Amino acid sequence: MTLAPRADFPLLERHPSLHYLDSAATAQKPRVVLDAIRAFYEEANANPRRGAYALSFEATQRYWSARETIARFLGAADPECLVFVRGTTEAMNLVAATAGREGISAGDNVVVTALEHHASFVTWQRATIEANAQFRIAELRPDLTLDVEHFASLLDARTKVVAVTHVSNALGLVSPVAELVALVRRRAPRAMIVLDGAQSAPHLPVQFDALGVDFYAFSGHKLGGPMGIGGLLGRKALLETMPPYQTGGDMIESVGDQVSTWNTVPFKFEAGTPNAADAVGLAAACEYLTGLGMARVRAHEVALLRALVPALTAIEGVTVHGPTDDAAFAMRSGAVSFELAEAHPHDLATILDQAGVAIRAGHHCCQPLMRRLGVSATARASVFVYSGEADVAALAGAVRHARAVFAGD
Ligand code: PLP
């Protein structure tokens, strides 16, 4: 059974035999999202926060209401803590280019993990190079979970930023955020904590206000919203002290001939005409998931993974990366990375595609992790609310077929 009817998703309805198992890359969009975007353009299209006429007020109101809905969905009581950006990548770059650039000096250090997506890893690597600071990478245990003791050993009074992925996109493992936050606050009191929520916002009930982090970055398209919209949730006090990210329309308070002053948060960070229609679409996706219930989304996906992982490991030659014992499912979410002996992941994905099974093959924008795994790529299957047992069975069947092909049976 799926949690959400496939019929809610026009693309899945159009392709009834498609087994879409690449939701970690981008999720399919429910009809309500497409309708909301269309309604914005048909009923309220005007430049928000610009015009002194009713249509512009309507656009402004829908844009603001989207911010309230999305902030509520992610457990942020104050919608002003939500800055709209293009997605996780831009959110991460925003923090690095503002708070990061001001806060990191020569001799300081930034701590990341070996699980980070390039959006975080490369952004902070570059920030440290520019600041002549140290870039420290917390390693993994042999079972590929984060080595928390090593992580702790990297923290000190000169740690200015700690960037951690909430859920690894390549392995689907949930980070022990509460434990990590407690360690950072104790050992690195001057550090800002940036949580990469690209893979947690779609799959876990998230309460930003209770996470104890300073920033949370996410992408709308991974939770059923449109591409090109996402957000940065930040602690208000920090956002207020940060310099602007980009300059331009609507992010100013006043512009003098020589100096300008900045608008309040979040507008200080949203220069130019906002992507209001997609913000409205993203809010519709959040409402859709709220209607399903994020606790049920989580339970559904864990149940699916409990079927998917053993279905894969039962196939001769298949290795699933990361822990697969019973206790592991409490820390598994969304995605499963695996390998078939003697088969390159790209070839495997091509064979699976012939059976209508769409998975991802590649380094998943995690080359540091791939190096540690000793591979250049893995195959990855990832689920969402419209995934069900039929997808798991199709995946297992197609991998069995691929194994026979590669073994020359
Ligand atoms: N972080 C993680 C964990 C991701 O999975 C992704 C996307 O795959 C990103 C960051 C980058 O997200 P986007 O490309 O939407 O900016």
Short mmCIF file of C-alpha atoms and ligand atoms in Angstrom, two decimals:
data_model
loop_
_atom_site.label_atom_id
_atom_site.label_comp_id
_atom_site.label_asym_id
_atom_site.label_seq_id
_atom_site.Cartn_x
_atom_site.Cartn_y
_atom_site.Cartn_z
CA MET A 1 0.00 0.00 0.00
CA THR A 2 1.09 3.54 -0.63
CA LEU A 3 0.36 6.21 1.98
CA ALA A 4 -0.79 8.77 -0.58
CA PRO A 5 -2.80 7.67 -3.62
CA ARG A 6 -0.74 7.67 -6.82
CA ALA A 7 -3.75 9.35 -8.39
CA ASP A 8 -2.90 12.50 -6.40
CA PHE A 9 0.26 12.81 -8.52
CA PRO A 10 -0.42 13.62 -12.17
CA LEU A 11 2.94 12.32 -13.37
CA LEU A 12 2.44 8.96 -11.67
CA GLU A 13 -1.09 8.78 -13.03
CA ARG A 14 0.26 9.40 -16.51
CA HIS A 15 2.89 6.65 -16.08
CA PRO A 16 1.02 3.88 -14.27
CA SER A 17 3.81 1.32 -14.66
CA LEU A 18 6.58 3.64 -13.45
CA HIS A 19 8.27 2.65 -10.19
CA TYR A 20 9.74 5.98 -9.21
CA LEU A 21 12.42 5.31 -6.61
CA ASP A 22 14.41 8.53 -6.94
CA SER A 23 12.46 10.80 -4.61
CA ALA A 24 15.63 11.76 -2.75
CA ALA A 25 16.71 13.56 -5.93
CA THR A 26 13.34 15.20 -6.40
CA ALA A 27 9.84 14.20 -5.36
CA GLN A 28 6.83 13.99 -7.67
CA LYS A 29 4.34 16.81 -7.20
CA PRO A 30 0.79 16.36 -5.97
CA ARG A 31 -1.94 17.98 -8.06
CA VAL A 32 -2.72 20.46 -5.24
CA VAL A 33 0.75 21.96 -5.70
CA LEU A 34 0.31 22.43 -9.43
CA ASP A 35 -3.18 23.88 -8.82
CA ALA A 36 -1.87 26.34 -6.23
CA ILE A 37 0.82 27.64 -8.59
CA ARG A 38 -1.67 27.99 -11.40
CA ALA A 39 -4.17 29.73 -9.10
CA PHE A 40 -1.54 32.24 -8.03
CA TYR A 41 -0.83 33.24 -11.61
CA GLU A 42 -4.48 33.19 -12.66
CA GLU A 43 -5.91 34.97 -9.64
CA ALA A 44 -3.23 36.99 -7.90
CA ASN A 45 -0.30 37.65 -10.22
CA ALA A 46 1.32 40.95 -9.33
CA ASN A 47 4.66 41.84 -7.83
CA PRO A 48 4.30 41.22 -4.07
CA ARG A 49 5.19 44.05 -1.67
CA ARG A 50 5.50 46.52 -4.52
CA GLY A 51 2.13 47.80 -5.71
CA ALA A 52 -0.38 50.02 -3.91
CA TYR A 53 -3.35 48.29 -5.50
CA ALA A 54 -5.57 45.37 -4.54
CA LEU A 55 -3.97 42.76 -6.80
CA SER A 56 -0.52 43.42 -5.38
CA PHE A 57 -1.95 43.23 -1.86
CA GLU A 58 -3.47 39.87 -2.77
CA ALA A 59 -0.12 38.60 -4.08
CA THR A 60 1.61 39.91 -0.94
CA GLN A 61 -0.95 38.23 1.26
CA ARG A 62 -0.60 34.84 -0.49
CA TYR A 63 3.18 35.07 -0.37
CA TRP A 64 3.13 35.86 3.35
CA SER A 65 0.59 33.19 4.10
CA ALA A 66 2.83 30.66 2.32
CA ARG A 67 5.67 31.67 4.64
CA GLU A 68 3.43 31.11 7.68
CA THR A 69 2.33 27.67 6.46
CA ILE A 70 5.86 26.48 5.65
CA ALA A 71 7.29 27.80 8.94
CA ARG A 72 4.49 26.06 10.85
CA PHE A 73 5.11 22.82 8.95
CA LEU A 74 8.76 22.88 10.06
CA GLY A 75 7.98 23.84 13.64
CA ALA A 76 9.14 27.46 13.57
CA ALA A 77 6.73 29.60 15.60
CA ASP A 78 7.94 32.85 14.04
CA PRO A 79 7.46 33.01 10.25
CA GLU A 80 9.97 35.89 10.11
CA CYS A 81 12.67 33.28 10.81
CA LEU A 82 12.04 31.81 7.36
CA VAL A 83 14.05 33.26 4.49
CA PHE A 84 13.01 32.10 1.04
CA VAL A 85 15.86 30.97 -1.19
CA ARG A 86 16.14 28.66 -4.22
CA GLY A 87 16.88 25.60 -2.11
CA THR A 88 19.33 24.00 0.28
CA THR A 89 22.32 24.92 -1.86
CA GLU A 90 21.48 28.59 -1.80
CA ALA A 91 20.58 28.51 1.90
CA MET A 92 24.00 27.07 2.69
CA ASN A 93 25.73 29.65 0.48
CA LEU A 94 23.75 32.42 2.14
CA VAL A 95 24.97 31.45 5.60
CA ALA A 96 28.57 31.02 4.40
CA ALA A 97 28.59 34.34 2.54
CA THR A 98 27.15 36.31 5.45
CA ALA A 99 27.54 34.93 8.98
CA GLY A 100 30.33 32.63 7.79
CA ARG A 101 32.39 35.32 6.08
CA GLU A 102 32.05 37.66 9.07
CA GLY A 103 32.57 35.01 11.71
CA ILE A 104 35.42 32.84 10.46
CA SER A 105 38.95 34.22 10.80
CA ALA A 106 42.44 32.83 10.23
CA GLY A 107 43.15 30.08 12.74
CA ASP A 108 39.47 29.28 13.35
CA ASN A 109 37.96 26.01 12.23
CA VAL A 110 34.80 24.64 10.66
CA VAL A 111 33.61 21.11 11.39
CA VAL A 112 31.61 19.07 8.89
CA THR A 113 30.99 15.33 8.54
CA ALA A 114 32.10 12.88 5.88
CA LEU A 115 28.41 12.41 5.05
CA GLU A 116 27.83 15.94 3.79
CA HIS A 117 26.36 16.70 0.39
CA HIS A 118 28.58 18.94 -1.75
CA ALA A 119 26.13 21.80 -1.12
CA SER A 120 27.42 21.86 2.42
CA PHE A 121 30.86 20.27 2.12
CA VAL A 122 32.19 22.41 -0.73
CA THR A 123 30.58 25.59 0.56
CA TRP A 124 32.30 25.29 3.94
CA GLN A 125 35.53 23.98 2.44
CA ARG A 126 35.71 27.12 0.31
CA ALA A 127 34.77 29.39 3.21
CA THR A 128 37.65 28.02 5.27
CA ILE A 129 40.12 28.36 2.39
CA GLU A 130 39.08 31.99 1.94
CA ALA A 131 39.41 32.69 5.66
CA ASN A 132 42.65 30.71 6.06
CA ALA A 133 40.84 28.57 8.62
CA GLN A 134 40.91 24.81 9.20
CA PHE A 135 38.41 22.48 7.59
CA ARG A 136 37.79 19.48 9.86
CA ILE A 137 35.92 16.38 8.77
CA ALA A 138 34.25 14.08 11.28
CA GLU A 139 34.77 10.51 10.12
CA LEU A 140 32.46 7.50 10.09
CA ARG A 141 32.52 4.27 12.05
CA PRO A 142 33.02 1.03 10.13
CA ASP A 143 29.21 0.65 9.95
CA LEU A 144 29.09 4.08 8.21
CA THR A 145 27.31 5.87 11.05
CA LEU A 146 28.91 9.08 12.25
CA ASP A 147 31.79 8.58 14.66
CA VAL A 148 30.45 10.81 17.42
CA GLU A 149 33.65 10.54 19.50
CA HIS A 150 35.71 11.73 16.55
CA PHE A 151 33.20 14.52 15.90
CA ALA A 152 33.51 15.62 19.53
CA SER A 153 37.31 15.58 19.35
CA LEU A 154 37.25 18.14 16.52
CA LEU A 155 35.33 20.77 18.48
CA ASP A 156 37.07 23.54 20.39
CA ALA A 157 36.89 27.22 21.28
CA ARG A 158 38.00 28.18 17.73
CA THR A 159 35.19 26.21 16.05
CA LYS A 160 32.99 28.81 14.38
CA VAL A 161 30.69 26.66 12.26
CA VAL A 162 29.46 23.09 12.54
CA ALA A 163 27.60 21.86 9.45
CA VAL A 164 25.82 18.54 9.69
CA THR A 165 23.38 16.76 7.46
CA HIS A 166 20.16 15.80 9.27
CA VAL A 167 19.69 12.79 6.99
CA SER A 168 22.41 11.59 4.62
CA ASN A 169 21.15 11.69 1.05
CA ALA A 170 23.54 8.95 -0.05
CA LEU A 171 22.99 6.47 2.79
CA GLY A 172 19.63 7.53 4.24
CA LEU A 173 21.01 7.55 7.80
CA VAL A 174 19.55 10.00 10.33
CA SER A 175 22.16 11.93 12.32
CA PRO A 176 21.89 12.00 16.14
CA VAL A 177 21.22 15.75 16.10
CA ALA A 178 20.35 16.21 19.79
CA GLU A 179 23.58 14.50 20.87
CA LEU A 180 25.66 16.50 18.38
CA VAL A 181 24.06 19.80 19.37
CA ALA A 182 24.75 19.12 23.07
CA LEU A 183 28.39 18.35 22.27
CA VAL A 184 28.81 21.51 20.19
CA ARG A 185 27.26 23.75 22.81
CA ARG A 186 29.50 22.28 25.50
CA ARG A 187 32.79 22.16 23.62
CA ALA A 188 32.48 24.87 20.98
CA PRO A 189 30.47 27.69 22.54
CA ARG A 190 31.22 30.11 19.68
CA ALA A 191 30.05 27.79 16.91
CA MET A 192 26.96 28.26 14.75
CA ILE A 193 25.24 24.98 13.94
CA VAL A 194 23.92 24.63 10.40
CA LEU A 195 21.68 21.64 9.77
CA ASP A 196 21.18 20.43 6.21
CA GLY A 197 17.51 19.49 6.18
CA ALA A 198 17.19 18.66 2.48
CA GLN A 199 16.46 15.02 3.29
CA SER A 200 14.72 15.48 6.64
CA ALA A 201 12.03 18.05 5.78
CA PRO A 202 10.25 15.58 3.44
CA HIS A 203 10.50 12.53 5.69
CA LEU A 204 10.66 13.39 9.41
CA PRO A 205 8.43 15.50 11.63
CA VAL A 206 10.73 18.54 12.05
CA GLN A 207 10.46 21.02 14.95
CA PHE A 208 12.97 23.74 14.14
CA ASP A 209 12.40 25.56 17.43
CA ALA A 210 13.22 22.41 19.41
CA LEU A 211 16.26 21.27 17.40
CA GLY A 212 18.66 23.66 19.12
CA VAL A 213 20.45 24.50 15.87
CA ASP A 214 21.06 28.00 14.51
CA PHE A 215 20.12 27.32 10.88
CA TYR A 216 18.10 24.74 9.01
CA ALA A 217 18.29 24.59 5.20
CA PHE A 218 15.76 22.79 2.99
CA SER A 219 14.55 22.41 -0.59
CA GLY A 220 10.90 22.56 -1.62
CA HIS A 221 11.20 20.18 -4.55
CA LYS A 222 12.21 17.27 -2.34
CA LEU A 223 8.97 17.41 -0.37
CA GLY A 224 6.59 17.67 -3.30
CA GLY A 225 6.88 21.41 -3.88
CA PRO A 226 8.20 23.07 -7.04
CA MET A 227 11.86 23.35 -8.01
CA GLY A 228 13.53 26.69 -7.40
CA ILE A 229 12.09 27.42 -3.95
CA GLY A 230 13.32 26.42 -0.53
CA GLY A 231 14.21 28.03 2.69
CA LEU A 232 16.63 28.92 5.38
CA LEU A 233 15.24 28.87 8.89
CA GLY A 234 17.45 30.83 11.23
CA ARG A 235 17.47 32.00 14.80
CA LYS A 236 15.98 35.47 14.66
CA ALA A 237 18.67 37.12 16.78
CA LEU A 238 21.36 35.78 14.46
CA LEU A 239 19.53 36.69 11.26
CA GLU A 240 19.17 40.23 12.57
CA THR A 241 22.90 40.67 13.08
CA MET A 242 23.91 39.11 9.75
CA PRO A 243 24.80 41.30 6.76
CA PRO A 244 22.69 40.99 3.60
CA TYR A 245 23.37 38.20 1.14
CA GLN A 246 22.41 39.95 -2.08
CA THR A 247 21.49 43.56 -2.64
CA GLY A 248 18.68 45.01 -4.74
CA GLY A 249 15.00 45.74 -4.59
CA ASP A 250 13.03 45.45 -1.36
CA MET A 251 15.93 44.43 0.86
CA ILE A 252 16.68 48.03 1.77
CA GLU A 253 15.24 50.40 4.34
CA SER A 254 16.63 53.49 2.65
CA VAL A 255 19.23 54.16 0.00
CA GLY A 256 21.47 57.19 0.40
CA ASP A 257 23.91 58.44 -2.20
CA GLN A 258 26.80 56.88 -0.31
CA VAL A 259 25.33 54.34 2.11
CA SER A 260 22.16 52.32 2.46
CA THR A 261 20.37 50.69 5.35
CA TRP A 262 18.66 47.33 5.39
CA ASN A 263 15.12 46.11 5.66
CA THR A 264 14.03 43.91 8.56
CA VAL A 265 14.34 40.11 8.61
CA PRO A 266 13.47 38.17 6.47
CA PHE A 267 13.24 40.81 3.70
CA LYS A 268 16.85 41.86 4.21
CA PHE A 269 17.79 38.51 2.64
CA GLU A 270 15.25 38.49 -0.18
CA ALA A 271 16.52 40.96 -2.77
CA GLY A 272 14.53 41.27 -5.97
CA THR A 273 11.15 39.99 -7.07
CA PRO A 274 10.40 36.92 -4.96
CA ASN A 275 9.44 33.51 -6.32
CA ALA A 276 6.00 33.99 -4.81
CA ALA A 277 4.09 31.48 -6.96
CA ASP A 278 6.48 28.68 -6.05
CA ALA A 279 6.38 29.67 -2.38
CA VAL A 280 2.60 29.24 -2.62
CA GLY A 281 3.15 25.88 -4.33
CA LEU A 282 5.54 24.80 -1.60
CA ALA A 283 3.02 25.80 1.06
CA ALA A 284 0.47 23.57 -0.71
CA ALA A 285 2.96 20.69 -0.54
CA CYS A 286 3.43 21.29 3.19
CA GLU A 287 -0.34 21.29 3.68
CA TYR A 288 -0.61 18.09 1.69
CA LEU A 289 1.99 16.39 3.90
CA THR A 290 0.37 17.80 7.02
CA GLY A 291 -2.89 16.25 5.82
CA LEU A 292 -1.16 12.88 5.58
CA GLY A 293 0.54 13.48 8.95
CA MET A 294 4.32 13.53 9.17
CA ALA A 295 4.32 10.82 11.85
CA ARG A 296 2.44 8.59 9.42
CA VAL A 297 4.82 9.55 6.60
CA ARG A 298 7.72 8.48 8.79
CA ALA A 299 6.02 5.21 9.83
CA HIS A 300 5.10 4.40 6.23
CA GLU A 301 8.64 4.92 4.98
CA VAL A 302 10.21 2.89 7.79
CA ALA A 303 7.79 0.04 7.03
CA LEU A 304 8.76 0.22 3.35
CA LEU A 305 12.48 0.22 4.17
CA ARG A 306 11.91 -2.79 6.41
CA ALA A 307 10.68 -4.57 3.29
CA LEU A 308 13.13 -3.03 0.82
CA VAL A 309 16.42 -3.65 2.64
CA PRO A 310 15.90 -7.42 3.22
CA ALA A 311 14.50 -7.78 -0.31
CA LEU A 312 17.80 -6.42 -1.62
CA THR A 313 20.15 -8.23 0.77
CA ALA A 314 18.43 -11.53 -0.09
CA ILE A 315 19.78 -11.21 -3.63
CA GLU A 316 23.18 -12.81 -4.12
CA GLY A 317 25.87 -10.23 -4.80
CA VAL A 318 23.95 -7.29 -3.33
CA THR A 319 25.47 -5.22 -0.54
CA VAL A 320 23.46 -2.54 1.22
CA HIS A 321 25.63 0.26 2.61
CA GLY A 322 25.18 1.05 6.28
CA PRO A 323 23.64 -0.94 9.11
CA THR A 324 20.82 -3.33 8.21
CA ASP A 325 20.02 -4.96 11.55
CA ASP A 326 16.64 -4.48 13.18
CA ALA A 327 17.75 -1.52 15.30
CA ALA A 328 19.05 0.25 12.18
CA PHE A 329 15.58 1.16 10.95
CA ALA A 330 15.18 3.72 13.73
CA MET A 331 18.00 5.67 12.05
CA ARG A 332 17.12 4.94 8.44
CA SER A 333 15.06 7.30 6.35
CA GLY A 334 14.09 7.62 2.73
CA ALA A 335 17.09 6.35 0.80
CA VAL A 336 19.03 3.08 0.58
CA SER A 337 22.40 2.84 -1.15
CA PHE A 338 23.47 -0.52 -2.51
CA GLU A 339 25.76 -2.31 -4.90
CA LEU A 340 25.52 -5.36 -7.09
CA ALA A 341 28.81 -7.21 -7.42
CA GLU A 342 30.40 -6.98 -10.87
CA ALA A 343 27.87 -4.35 -12.02
CA HIS A 344 28.59 -0.68 -12.37
CA PRO A 345 25.75 1.27 -10.72
CA HIS A 346 25.09 3.15 -13.97
CA ASP A 347 24.68 -0.12 -15.90
CA LEU A 348 22.46 -1.44 -13.13
CA ALA A 349 20.30 1.69 -13.27
CA THR A 350 19.98 1.34 -17.04
CA ILE A 351 18.81 -2.26 -16.75
CA LEU A 352 16.36 -1.33 -13.99
CA ASP A 353 15.01 1.47 -16.14
CA GLN A 354 14.07 -1.09 -18.80
CA ALA A 355 11.81 -2.64 -16.16
CA GLY A 356 10.27 0.76 -15.37
CA VAL A 357 12.25 1.11 -12.13
CA ALA A 358 13.84 4.55 -11.76
CA ILE A 359 16.72 4.66 -9.29
CA ARG A 360 19.72 6.96 -8.97
CA ALA A 361 23.25 5.89 -9.76
CA GLY A 362 26.25 8.09 -9.12
CA HIS A 363 28.20 9.76 -6.35
CA HIS A 364 25.06 11.53 -5.11
CA CYS A 365 27.06 14.78 -4.74
CA CYS A 366 28.96 13.03 -1.95
CA GLN A 367 32.41 12.36 -3.37
CA PRO A 368 34.11 12.53 0.06
CA LEU A 369 31.76 9.78 1.24
CA MET A 370 32.30 7.70 -1.92
CA ARG A 371 36.07 7.87 -1.32
CA ARG A 372 35.55 6.52 2.16
CA LEU A 373 33.37 3.73 0.78
CA GLY A 374 36.10 2.96 -1.74
CA VAL A 375 33.74 3.32 -4.71
CA SER A 376 33.11 5.96 -7.34
CA ALA A 377 29.35 5.52 -7.28
CA THR A 378 26.50 3.58 -5.70
CA ALA A 379 22.98 2.69 -6.72
CA ARG A 380 20.34 4.38 -4.59
CA ALA A 381 16.64 3.66 -4.20
CA SER A 382 14.57 6.22 -2.34
CA VAL A 383 10.93 6.27 -1.30
CA PHE A 384 8.24 8.79 -0.51
CA VAL A 385 4.55 8.89 0.33
CA TYR A 386 3.44 7.46 -3.05
CA SER A 387 5.86 4.51 -2.85
CA GLY A 388 4.52 1.11 -1.89
CA GLU A 389 5.18 -2.62 -1.79
CA ALA A 390 4.68 -2.87 -5.55
CA ASP A 391 7.68 -0.58 -6.04
CA VAL A 392 9.78 -2.65 -3.64
CA ALA A 393 8.79 -5.87 -5.43
CA ALA A 394 9.54 -4.34 -8.84
CA LEU A 395 12.94 -3.16 -7.61
CA ALA A 396 13.86 -6.56 -6.17
CA GLY A 397 12.66 -8.33 -9.31
CA ALA A 398 14.63 -6.03 -11.59
CA VAL A 399 17.80 -6.33 -9.50
CA ARG A 400 17.45 -10.15 -9.59
CA HIS A 401 17.12 -9.95 -13.37
CA ALA A 402 20.16 -7.64 -13.56
CA ARG A 403 22.15 -10.05 -11.43
CA ALA A 404 21.33 -12.84 -13.89
CA VAL A 405 22.37 -10.62 -16.81
CA PHE A 406 25.70 -9.67 -15.23
CA ALA A 407 26.39 -13.24 -14.09
CA GLY A 408 25.67 -14.42 -17.62
CA ASP A 409 23.05 -16.91 -16.30
N1 PLP B 1 21.81 18.50 0.85
C1 PLP B 1 21.32 17.26 0.71
C2 PLP B 1 21.42 16.29 1.85
C3 PLP B 1 20.68 16.91 -0.48
O1 PLP B 1 20.18 15.68 -0.64
C4 PLP B 1 20.60 17.86 -1.53
C5 PLP B 1 20.02 17.48 -2.83
O2 PLP B 1 20.19 16.38 -3.31
C6 PLP B 1 21.12 19.12 -1.32
C7 PLP B 1 21.73 19.41 -0.12
C8 PLP B 1 21.05 20.19 -2.37
O3 PLP B 1 19.71 20.51 -2.57
P1 PLP B 1 19.29 21.46 -3.79
O4 PLP B 1 19.93 20.89 -5.01
O5 PLP B 1 17.80 21.36 -3.81
O6 PLP B 1 19.77 22.82 -3.46
#
